[in-house]
Amino acid sequence: MVMVSQGRLRAAFARRLSEMYGQEVPAYRTLVEVSQKVNDGVLRRAGAGAERLGSIERVTAERHGAIRVGTPAELRQVARIFGALGMRPVGFYDLREAAASAVPVVSTAFRPIAADELAGDPFRVFTSMLTPADPRFFDPDLRQRLERFLAARRLFPPELLELADRAGRERELPREQAERFTHLAVQAFALGREPIDQAWYETLERVSAVAADIGGVTSTHINHLTPRVLDIDELYARMTERGITMIDQIQGPPRWSGPDVLLRQTSFRALAEPRALRRPDGGLTTGSLRVRFGEVEARGIALTRTGRERYDDLQVRADAHTADRAALWEREFPATERDLAIERLAYFTYRTVPDRPRDGRRPGSGLADLIDHGWVRAEPIVYEDFLPRSAAGIFQSNLTGQGLRDDSRAAADYDSDWLAGAIGAEVLDPFTLYESRQRRSLEDAARALGLPEIT
Ligand code: OOG
Ligand code: NI
């Protein structure tokens, strides 16, 4: 029997989802095309340097998607489906706090965590869950109606969930089942065709467009799929040249002369798509809704907690002074990988250099020394996660109105532990994942150099 591993299943799912999304949203195809042209150009210009943050095969296939669900039970099912693909929940994002307008969701990202799985196909899905218990957005009556509506719908067919459990358990599926699983999983994220109850949708839309997109319909859908690009400024310019209006900013760190860090993203506004609506009088009509958009991203080196604090602080200061953000970065952020490494601001995989000095000298145990004297080499670890502020910006740029939000009421508590309970699985901490990869590499290097440790 030919077996399909979780990694291959994930790659196949990502590819098929991308094909479907390309058919549903033609502008996505343009985005992928332009991204590939930009990447080809960077590869020609920069040669091997272009692959410092992932092979071109990885980058070309790399996508992240976003979905939104309504209840903990739905989220648990999503966890089973992505679990089948070797993807685990990583990070907790509270977009209720990150956004100024009404974005009543908390989120996590499902993604692979092992270095070799990430190198193969790092497909990840930003997954948000509605927070009907938050009284700032939903009064008791609306909450009850919403929860009743959500409890009555079924997002995923039982056959899909059974196949998912088998793949999760056995870490592979026979080819035929793999094919069936991929088909059903892709279908589950297609745009729904069932008529939308217009009055109900509009009731939710008054509170929040995000709430309507989640709780106003009987299915879920992939709401964007994001290719990775190696030069996002060039992509932005090329899309604008093609007449596609992008949001007015690239989110994340500015363009500057130092290494790429974290994540830079930009998007274009959701496009109107025809949807079947049921009018209050029971008649059917075709309306148009804007819920799905295009986004593209450039990924950089993962920052440590200290590095991230520096980053957040620079962002806040840039906001306060609306000064030249790039100039602020040039002044204050270390501009070389070496400095990011020895100041412990970013994560690296450390490897001993094969032709390291063998003249009888003993290496010192300090990291700076080992790097500067050619004993070890630092290879950047790619940032595989998201940024709450950018995520909120992405949500927000696609809201038509501000929605309603009553900040005189206390927020309902949802945190990482709550989310883990809802999913029924640990929500992993991204810093811990990067940290342990770096630590293992330092331990291996120390052993190879005969050092008790590298400090
Ligand atoms: C998710 C928005 C967040 C990102 O790339 O930051 C996101 C959504 O719109 O559901 O995908
Ligand atoms: Ni996104």
Short mmCIF file of C-alpha atoms and ligand atoms in Angstrom, two decimals:
data_model
loop_
_atom_site.label_atom_id
_atom_site.label_comp_id
_atom_site.label_asym_id
_atom_site.label_seq_id
_atom_site.Cartn_x
_atom_site.Cartn_y
_atom_site.Cartn_z
CA MET A 1 0.00 0.00 0.00
CA VAL A 2 1.38 3.43 -0.90
CA MET A 3 1.30 5.63 2.19
CA VAL A 4 1.22 9.42 2.26
CA SER A 5 3.04 11.06 5.18
CA GLN A 6 1.59 14.01 7.09
CA GLY A 7 4.17 16.30 5.52
CA ARG A 8 3.16 15.29 2.00
CA LEU A 9 -0.50 15.50 2.95
CA ARG A 10 0.08 19.06 4.18
CA ALA A 11 1.88 20.07 0.98
CA ALA A 12 -0.87 18.51 -1.14
CA PHE A 13 -3.59 20.24 0.87
CA ALA A 14 -1.85 23.62 0.57
CA ARG A 15 -1.45 23.17 -3.18
CA ARG A 16 -5.07 22.16 -3.74
CA LEU A 17 -6.39 24.90 -1.51
CA SER A 18 -4.34 27.36 -3.53
CA GLU A 19 -5.82 26.03 -6.79
CA MET A 20 -9.33 26.36 -5.43
CA TYR A 21 -8.73 29.84 -4.08
CA GLY A 22 -7.24 30.89 -7.40
CA GLN A 23 -10.46 29.84 -9.12
CA GLU A 24 -12.61 31.59 -6.54
CA VAL A 25 -10.56 34.79 -6.28
CA PRO A 26 -8.76 35.63 -9.54
CA ALA A 27 -6.90 38.55 -7.96
CA TYR A 28 -5.11 35.97 -5.80
CA ARG A 29 -3.66 34.46 -8.95
CA THR A 30 -2.27 37.86 -9.91
CA LEU A 31 -0.70 38.19 -6.48
CA VAL A 32 0.95 34.77 -6.77
CA GLU A 33 2.17 35.55 -10.28
CA VAL A 34 3.67 38.89 -9.30
CA SER A 35 5.22 37.35 -6.16
CA GLN A 36 6.94 34.74 -8.28
CA LYS A 37 8.28 37.34 -10.69
CA VAL A 38 9.63 39.37 -7.79
CA ASN A 39 11.20 36.24 -6.26
CA ASP A 40 12.84 35.28 -9.56
CA GLY A 41 14.31 38.76 -9.74
CA VAL A 42 15.66 38.63 -6.19
CA LEU A 43 17.17 35.22 -6.84
CA ARG A 44 18.94 36.54 -9.94
CA ARG A 45 20.16 39.64 -8.11
CA ALA A 46 21.17 38.09 -4.81
CA GLY A 47 22.03 34.50 -5.74
CA ALA A 48 22.43 32.21 -2.75
CA GLY A 49 21.86 35.13 -0.37
CA ALA A 50 18.21 35.08 -1.48
CA GLU A 51 17.87 31.65 0.14
CA ARG A 52 19.27 32.62 3.51
CA LEU A 53 15.76 32.47 5.01
CA GLY A 54 14.57 29.31 3.30
CA SER A 55 15.17 27.49 0.02
CA ILE A 56 13.48 28.92 -3.05
CA GLU A 57 11.40 25.72 -3.24
CA ARG A 58 10.11 26.38 0.26
CA VAL A 59 9.45 30.05 -0.41
CA THR A 60 7.70 29.40 -3.74
CA ALA A 61 5.27 26.92 -2.21
CA GLU A 62 4.89 28.81 1.06
CA ARG A 63 1.42 30.06 1.97
CA HIS A 64 -0.52 31.00 5.02
CA GLY A 65 -4.27 30.95 5.11
CA ALA A 66 -6.81 32.37 7.52
CA ILE A 67 -10.09 30.92 8.70
CA ARG A 68 -12.60 31.97 11.32
CA VAL A 69 -14.88 29.73 13.36
CA GLY A 70 -17.64 30.31 15.89
CA THR A 71 -17.34 27.93 18.82
CA PRO A 72 -14.86 25.89 20.86
CA ALA A 73 -16.41 22.73 19.39
CA GLU A 74 -15.69 23.97 15.87
CA LEU A 75 -12.17 24.92 16.87
CA ARG A 76 -11.57 21.41 18.22
CA GLN A 77 -12.63 19.99 14.86
CA VAL A 78 -10.30 22.36 13.07
CA ALA A 79 -7.51 21.16 15.38
CA ARG A 80 -8.24 17.56 14.34
CA ILE A 81 -8.11 18.45 10.64
CA PHE A 82 -4.87 20.41 10.91
CA GLY A 83 -3.50 17.82 13.34
CA ALA A 84 -3.82 15.33 10.48
CA LEU A 85 -1.46 17.58 8.51
CA GLY A 86 1.11 17.72 11.32
CA MET A 87 0.08 21.25 12.34
CA ARG A 88 -0.12 22.26 16.00
CA PRO A 89 -1.65 25.35 17.62
CA VAL A 90 1.10 27.92 18.29
CA GLY A 91 0.62 31.29 19.99
CA PHE A 92 -2.36 33.16 21.38
CA TYR A 93 -3.50 36.41 19.76
CA ASP A 94 -6.15 38.58 21.34
CA LEU A 95 -7.35 40.76 18.52
CA ARG A 96 -10.12 42.25 20.64
CA GLU A 97 -7.40 44.32 22.28
CA ALA A 98 -5.17 44.87 19.28
CA ALA A 99 -7.87 46.44 17.12
CA ALA A 100 -9.57 49.78 17.61
CA SER A 101 -12.74 48.68 15.84
CA ALA A 102 -14.89 45.70 16.67
CA VAL A 103 -12.92 42.51 16.06
CA PRO A 104 -14.48 40.08 18.57
CA VAL A 105 -12.13 37.12 18.12
CA VAL A 106 -9.21 35.36 19.76
CA SER A 107 -6.81 33.43 17.58
CA THR A 108 -3.99 30.95 17.26
CA ALA A 109 -1.95 29.67 14.31
CA PHE A 110 -1.81 26.03 13.31
CA ARG A 111 1.57 25.17 11.85
CA PRO A 112 4.28 22.52 11.74
CA ILE A 113 6.92 22.91 14.45
CA ALA A 114 9.87 20.65 13.56
CA ALA A 115 12.69 22.25 11.55
CA ASP A 116 12.61 19.62 8.79
CA GLU A 117 8.81 19.84 8.48
CA LEU A 118 9.04 23.63 8.22
CA ALA A 119 11.74 23.35 5.59
CA GLY A 120 9.54 20.93 3.61
CA ASP A 121 6.28 22.87 3.65
CA PRO A 122 5.63 25.43 6.36
CA PHE A 123 1.90 25.86 5.53
CA ARG A 124 0.16 27.63 8.41
CA VAL A 125 -3.36 28.80 9.10
CA PHE A 126 -4.24 31.79 11.26
CA THR A 127 -7.39 30.57 12.99
CA SER A 128 -9.77 32.88 14.80
CA MET A 129 -12.69 32.06 17.05
CA LEU A 130 -15.60 34.35 17.80
CA THR A 131 -16.09 35.55 21.38
CA PRO A 132 -19.88 35.72 21.87
CA ALA A 133 -19.42 35.85 25.66
CA ASP A 134 -17.76 39.28 25.43
CA PRO A 135 -20.44 41.77 26.55
CA ARG A 136 -18.61 44.68 24.94
CA PHE A 137 -19.84 43.36 21.61
CA PHE A 138 -22.84 41.12 22.27
CA ASP A 139 -25.78 41.76 24.59
CA PRO A 140 -27.31 38.70 26.30
CA ASP A 141 -30.08 38.35 23.73
CA LEU A 142 -27.79 38.56 20.70
CA ARG A 143 -25.32 36.23 22.36
CA GLN A 144 -28.03 33.64 22.87
CA ARG A 145 -29.27 33.87 19.29
CA LEU A 146 -25.72 33.68 18.00
CA GLU A 147 -24.83 30.65 20.09
CA ARG A 148 -28.02 28.90 19.03
CA PHE A 149 -27.28 29.59 15.36
CA LEU A 150 -23.71 28.33 15.67
CA ALA A 151 -24.70 25.20 17.60
CA ALA A 152 -27.08 24.21 14.81
CA ARG A 153 -24.60 24.31 11.93
CA ARG A 154 -22.13 21.67 10.84
CA LEU A 155 -18.91 22.82 9.23
CA PHE A 156 -17.17 19.51 8.62
CA PRO A 157 -18.60 16.18 7.44
CA PRO A 158 -18.01 13.22 9.81
CA GLU A 159 -16.05 11.35 7.12
CA LEU A 160 -13.50 14.17 6.99
CA LEU A 161 -13.07 14.14 10.76
CA GLU A 162 -12.69 10.35 10.87
CA LEU A 163 -10.00 10.43 8.20
CA ALA A 164 -8.35 13.29 10.07
CA ASP A 165 -8.23 11.27 13.28
CA ARG A 166 -6.72 8.34 11.47
CA ALA A 167 -4.01 10.50 9.88
CA GLY A 168 -3.36 12.14 13.25
CA ARG A 169 -2.98 8.77 14.95
CA GLU A 170 -0.98 6.94 12.30
CA ARG A 171 0.90 9.97 10.95
CA GLU A 172 0.11 8.88 7.42
CA LEU A 173 -2.78 7.74 5.23
CA PRO A 174 -3.05 5.19 2.43
CA ARG A 175 -3.06 7.01 -0.91
CA GLU A 176 -6.76 6.61 -1.60
CA GLN A 177 -7.80 7.91 1.80
CA ALA A 178 -5.27 10.71 1.50
CA GLU A 179 -6.91 11.75 -1.74
CA ARG A 180 -10.38 11.64 -0.17
CA PHE A 181 -9.21 13.54 2.89
CA THR A 182 -7.62 16.29 0.81
CA HIS A 183 -10.72 16.63 -1.34
CA LEU A 184 -13.08 16.88 1.63
CA ALA A 185 -10.80 19.23 3.54
CA VAL A 186 -10.43 21.63 0.61
CA GLN A 187 -14.21 21.58 0.02
CA ALA A 188 -14.86 22.39 3.67
CA PHE A 189 -13.07 25.72 3.18
CA ALA A 190 -14.75 26.73 -0.08
CA LEU A 191 -17.08 29.72 -0.09
CA GLY A 192 -20.56 28.55 0.98
CA ARG A 193 -23.38 28.47 -1.55
CA GLU A 194 -26.27 28.19 0.86
CA PRO A 195 -28.44 31.32 0.87
CA ILE A 196 -27.58 33.74 3.67
CA ASP A 197 -30.35 35.02 5.95
CA GLN A 198 -30.03 38.69 5.09
CA ALA A 199 -31.71 40.11 8.21
CA TRP A 200 -29.58 37.96 10.52
CA TYR A 201 -26.40 38.80 8.65
CA GLU A 202 -27.16 42.50 8.87
CA THR A 203 -27.98 42.28 12.57
CA LEU A 204 -24.52 40.89 13.21
CA GLU A 205 -22.89 43.26 10.75
CA ARG A 206 -24.09 46.23 12.79
CA VAL A 207 -22.03 44.87 15.69
CA SER A 208 -19.06 43.73 13.65
CA ALA A 209 -18.41 42.72 10.06
CA VAL A 210 -16.20 39.94 11.42
CA ALA A 211 -19.04 38.60 13.56
CA ALA A 212 -21.30 38.55 10.47
CA ASP A 213 -18.68 36.78 8.37
CA ILE A 214 -18.38 34.09 11.05
CA GLY A 215 -21.81 33.78 12.63
CA GLY A 216 -24.02 34.98 9.79
CA VAL A 217 -23.43 31.98 7.54
CA THR A 218 -23.69 28.21 7.88
CA SER A 219 -20.18 27.35 6.71
CA THR A 220 -16.63 28.58 7.12
CA HIS A 221 -14.29 29.62 4.30
CA ILE A 222 -10.71 30.43 3.71
CA ASN A 223 -10.71 34.21 3.81
CA HIS A 224 -7.27 34.82 2.38
CA LEU A 225 -4.28 32.85 1.27
CA THR A 226 -0.97 34.59 1.44
CA PRO A 227 2.10 33.92 -0.72
CA ARG A 228 5.58 34.77 0.48
CA VAL A 229 7.69 37.27 -1.36
CA LEU A 230 11.37 38.12 -1.03
CA ASP A 231 11.00 41.84 -1.72
CA ILE A 232 7.69 43.19 -0.50
CA ASP A 233 8.42 46.82 -1.41
CA GLU A 234 8.91 45.82 -5.01
CA LEU A 235 5.77 43.72 -4.93
CA TYR A 236 3.82 46.65 -3.54
CA ALA A 237 5.02 48.88 -6.35
CA ARG A 238 4.26 46.31 -9.05
CA MET A 239 0.72 45.65 -7.78
CA THR A 240 0.07 49.39 -7.67
CA GLU A 241 1.34 49.65 -11.27
CA ARG A 242 -1.17 47.00 -12.25
CA GLY A 243 -3.93 49.19 -10.87
CA ILE A 244 -4.60 47.16 -7.73
CA THR A 245 -5.12 49.42 -4.74
CA MET A 246 -3.18 48.14 -1.76
CA ILE A 247 -3.74 49.27 1.83
CA ASP A 248 -1.64 52.35 2.41
CA GLN A 249 1.04 50.64 4.45
CA ILE A 250 3.31 47.69 4.70
CA GLN A 251 2.76 46.39 8.24
CA GLY A 252 5.67 45.42 10.46
CA PRO A 253 9.26 46.68 10.42
CA PRO A 254 10.23 49.35 7.85
CA ARG A 255 12.44 48.75 4.85
CA TRP A 256 15.99 49.35 6.03
CA SER A 257 19.57 48.36 5.37
CA GLY A 258 19.80 45.68 8.07
CA PRO A 259 18.58 42.08 8.00
CA ASP A 260 14.90 41.25 7.55
CA VAL A 261 13.31 40.47 10.90
CA LEU A 262 9.90 39.15 11.89
CA LEU A 263 7.22 39.75 9.34
CA ARG A 264 6.19 42.43 6.86
CA GLN A 265 2.75 42.18 5.32
CA THR A 266 0.49 44.12 3.03
CA SER A 267 -2.89 43.47 1.48
CA PHE A 268 -5.58 44.70 -0.85
CA ARG A 269 -9.13 45.21 0.22
CA ALA A 270 -11.70 42.47 0.05
CA LEU A 271 -13.38 42.16 -3.33
CA ALA A 272 -17.14 42.01 -3.85
CA GLU A 273 -18.28 38.45 -4.47
CA PRO A 274 -21.82 37.44 -5.42
CA ARG A 275 -23.64 35.54 -2.68
CA ALA A 276 -27.17 34.13 -2.49
CA LEU A 277 -29.28 35.99 0.07
CA ARG A 278 -32.66 35.16 1.57
CA ARG A 279 -34.69 38.33 2.02
CA PRO A 280 -36.92 38.88 5.05
CA ASP A 281 -39.96 38.11 2.83
CA GLY A 282 -38.48 34.68 2.07
CA GLY A 283 -37.53 35.49 -1.53
CA LEU A 284 -34.05 34.75 -2.87
CA THR A 285 -31.79 37.37 -4.33
CA THR A 286 -28.16 37.74 -5.24
CA GLY A 287 -26.24 40.22 -3.19
CA SER A 288 -22.59 40.94 -2.98
CA LEU A 289 -20.38 40.67 0.07
CA ARG A 290 -16.82 41.75 0.61
CA VAL A 291 -15.14 39.28 2.89
CA ARG A 292 -12.17 37.83 1.08
CA PHE A 293 -9.01 39.69 0.29
CA GLY A 294 -5.45 39.34 -0.86
CA GLU A 295 -2.38 39.53 1.28
CA VAL A 296 1.33 38.98 0.76
CA GLU A 297 4.19 38.76 3.20
CA ALA A 298 7.95 38.81 3.60
CA ARG A 299 9.46 36.83 6.46
CA GLY A 300 12.60 37.59 8.42
CA ILE A 301 14.55 36.31 11.39
CA ALA A 302 12.70 35.33 14.57
CA LEU A 303 13.41 37.71 17.46
CA THR A 304 13.97 36.64 21.07
CA ARG A 305 11.77 38.08 23.80
CA THR A 306 14.33 40.85 24.30
CA GLY A 307 14.52 41.50 20.58
CA ARG A 308 10.76 41.60 20.40
CA GLU A 309 10.59 44.14 23.24
CA ARG A 310 13.04 46.32 21.33
CA TYR A 311 10.92 45.95 18.23
CA ASP A 312 7.65 46.79 20.02
CA ASP A 313 9.27 49.78 21.66
CA LEU A 314 10.53 51.11 18.33
CA GLN A 315 7.07 50.72 16.84
CA VAL A 316 5.47 52.68 19.68
CA ARG A 317 8.04 55.44 19.40
CA ALA A 318 7.70 55.64 15.64
CA ASP A 319 3.92 56.01 16.10
CA ALA A 320 4.29 58.72 18.69
CA HIS A 321 6.59 60.86 16.59
CA THR A 322 5.51 59.81 13.09
CA ALA A 323 9.17 60.34 12.43
CA ASP A 324 10.97 58.54 9.66
CA ARG A 325 10.57 54.95 10.87
CA ALA A 326 13.46 53.66 8.81
CA ALA A 327 15.80 56.30 10.22
CA LEU A 328 14.83 55.31 13.76
CA TRP A 329 15.62 51.69 12.96
CA GLU A 330 18.92 52.52 11.35
CA ARG A 331 19.87 54.40 14.48
CA GLU A 332 18.73 51.91 17.08
CA PHE A 333 18.44 48.37 15.83
CA PRO A 334 21.58 46.24 15.31
CA ALA A 335 22.20 46.15 11.59
CA THR A 336 24.03 42.84 11.24
CA GLU A 337 23.15 39.24 11.94
CA ARG A 338 26.29 39.01 14.05
CA ASP A 339 25.15 41.75 16.40
CA LEU A 340 21.64 40.36 16.59
CA ALA A 341 23.19 37.02 17.56
CA ILE A 342 25.66 38.16 20.19
CA GLU A 343 23.23 40.63 21.73
CA ARG A 344 20.77 37.72 21.91
CA LEU A 345 18.12 39.69 20.06
CA ALA A 346 17.37 37.09 17.39
CA TYR A 347 17.39 33.30 17.07
CA PHE A 348 19.95 31.34 15.10
CA THR A 349 20.99 27.78 14.47
CA TYR A 350 24.67 27.58 15.35
CA ARG A 351 26.87 25.19 13.42
CA THR A 352 30.56 24.49 13.74
CA VAL A 353 32.50 25.61 10.69
CA PRO A 354 33.94 22.53 8.92
CA ASP A 355 37.32 24.16 8.19
CA ARG A 356 37.49 25.86 11.57
CA PRO A 357 40.93 26.79 12.95
CA ARG A 358 42.88 23.59 13.61
CA ASP A 359 46.17 25.20 14.52
CA GLY A 360 46.15 23.84 18.04
CA ARG A 361 44.45 26.89 19.49
CA ARG A 362 41.56 26.22 21.81
CA PRO A 363 38.29 28.00 21.22
CA GLY A 364 36.97 30.33 23.92
CA SER A 365 33.51 29.65 25.21
CA GLY A 366 31.99 33.04 24.43
CA LEU A 367 29.63 33.18 21.47
CA ALA A 368 31.05 36.44 20.09
CA ASP A 369 34.53 34.96 20.15
CA LEU A 370 33.46 31.75 18.49
CA ILE A 371 31.71 33.63 15.70
CA ASP A 372 34.43 36.22 15.19
CA HIS A 373 37.24 33.67 15.14
CA GLY A 374 35.51 31.38 12.69
CA TRP A 375 34.62 28.46 14.97
CA VAL A 376 30.87 28.65 14.58
CA ARG A 377 28.50 30.05 12.01
CA ALA A 378 25.09 31.51 12.78
CA GLU A 379 22.23 30.63 10.44
CA PRO A 380 19.06 32.62 10.97
CA ILE A 381 15.88 30.93 12.18
CA VAL A 382 12.88 32.13 10.17
CA TYR A 383 9.98 33.76 11.99
CA GLU A 384 7.10 31.31 11.48
CA ASP A 385 4.38 33.17 13.39
CA PHE A 386 2.25 36.30 13.18
CA LEU A 387 2.15 39.78 14.73
CA PRO A 388 -0.99 40.78 16.64
CA ARG A 389 -0.80 44.37 15.53
CA SER A 390 -0.42 43.48 11.87
CA ALA A 391 -3.19 40.90 12.17
CA ALA A 392 -5.48 43.52 13.67
CA GLY A 393 -4.49 45.90 10.86
CA ILE A 394 -5.32 43.23 8.28
CA PHE A 395 -8.72 42.60 9.87
CA GLN A 396 -9.39 46.30 10.22
CA SER A 397 -8.44 47.32 6.72
CA ASN A 398 -11.25 45.09 5.56
CA LEU A 399 -14.03 46.35 7.79
CA THR A 400 -16.49 48.68 6.20
CA GLY A 401 -17.63 50.28 9.45
CA GLN A 402 -16.17 50.48 12.91
CA GLY A 403 -18.91 48.27 14.30
CA LEU A 404 -20.21 48.75 17.82
CA ARG A 405 -18.22 48.27 20.92
CA ASP A 406 -19.24 49.21 24.44
CA ASP A 407 -16.02 49.68 26.38
CA SER A 408 -17.89 50.53 29.57
CA ARG A 409 -18.42 46.79 30.00
CA ALA A 410 -15.75 44.45 31.29
CA ALA A 411 -14.12 42.16 28.72
CA ALA A 412 -14.83 38.46 28.91
CA ASP A 413 -11.67 36.59 29.85
CA TYR A 414 -10.19 34.54 27.09
CA ASP A 415 -6.52 33.68 27.36
CA SER A 416 -4.03 31.11 26.16
CA ASP A 417 -5.09 28.57 28.82
CA TRP A 418 -8.72 29.06 27.98
CA LEU A 419 -7.91 28.48 24.33
CA ALA A 420 -5.95 25.33 25.14
CA GLY A 421 -8.95 24.05 27.10
CA ALA A 422 -11.24 24.85 24.19
CA ILE A 423 -8.99 23.06 21.70
CA GLY A 424 -8.24 20.21 24.07
CA ALA A 425 -4.51 20.48 23.32
CA GLU A 426 -1.57 22.52 24.49
CA VAL A 427 -1.17 25.91 22.79
CA LEU A 428 2.57 26.11 22.22
CA ASP A 429 4.59 29.20 22.97
CA PRO A 430 6.46 30.42 19.86
CA PHE A 431 9.45 31.77 21.84
CA THR A 432 9.91 28.41 23.55
CA LEU A 433 9.97 26.65 20.18
CA TYR A 434 12.63 28.94 18.69
CA GLU A 435 14.61 28.95 21.92
CA SER A 436 14.84 25.17 22.11
CA ARG A 437 15.95 24.91 18.49
CA GLN A 438 18.70 27.41 19.17
CA ARG A 439 19.68 25.74 22.44
CA ARG A 440 20.00 22.30 20.85
CA SER A 441 22.28 23.73 18.19
CA LEU A 442 24.45 25.43 20.80
CA GLU A 443 24.72 22.18 22.76
CA ASP A 444 25.73 20.27 19.64
CA ALA A 445 28.31 22.90 18.73
CA ALA A 446 29.75 22.89 22.25
CA ARG A 447 30.07 19.11 22.14
CA ALA A 448 31.78 19.21 18.75
CA LEU A 449 34.26 21.79 20.01
CA GLY A 450 34.88 19.97 23.29
CA LEU A 451 33.50 22.87 25.33
CA PRO A 452 31.35 22.37 28.44
CA GLU A 453 29.00 25.04 27.11
CA ILE A 454 28.79 28.10 24.90
CA THR A 455 27.94 31.25 26.78
C1 OOG B 1 -6.88 36.94 9.93
C2 OOG B 1 -6.03 38.17 9.92
C3 OOG B 1 -4.63 37.88 10.42
C4 OOG B 1 -2.34 37.85 9.32
O1 OOG B 1 -1.66 37.53 8.35
O2 OOG B 1 -1.91 38.60 10.20
C5 OOG B 1 -3.71 37.33 9.39
C6 OOG B 1 -8.25 37.11 9.38
O3 OOG B 1 -8.53 38.08 8.67
O4 OOG B 1 -9.07 36.21 9.66
O5 OOG B 1 -4.03 36.50 8.60
NI NI B 2 -2.88 36.74 6.86
#
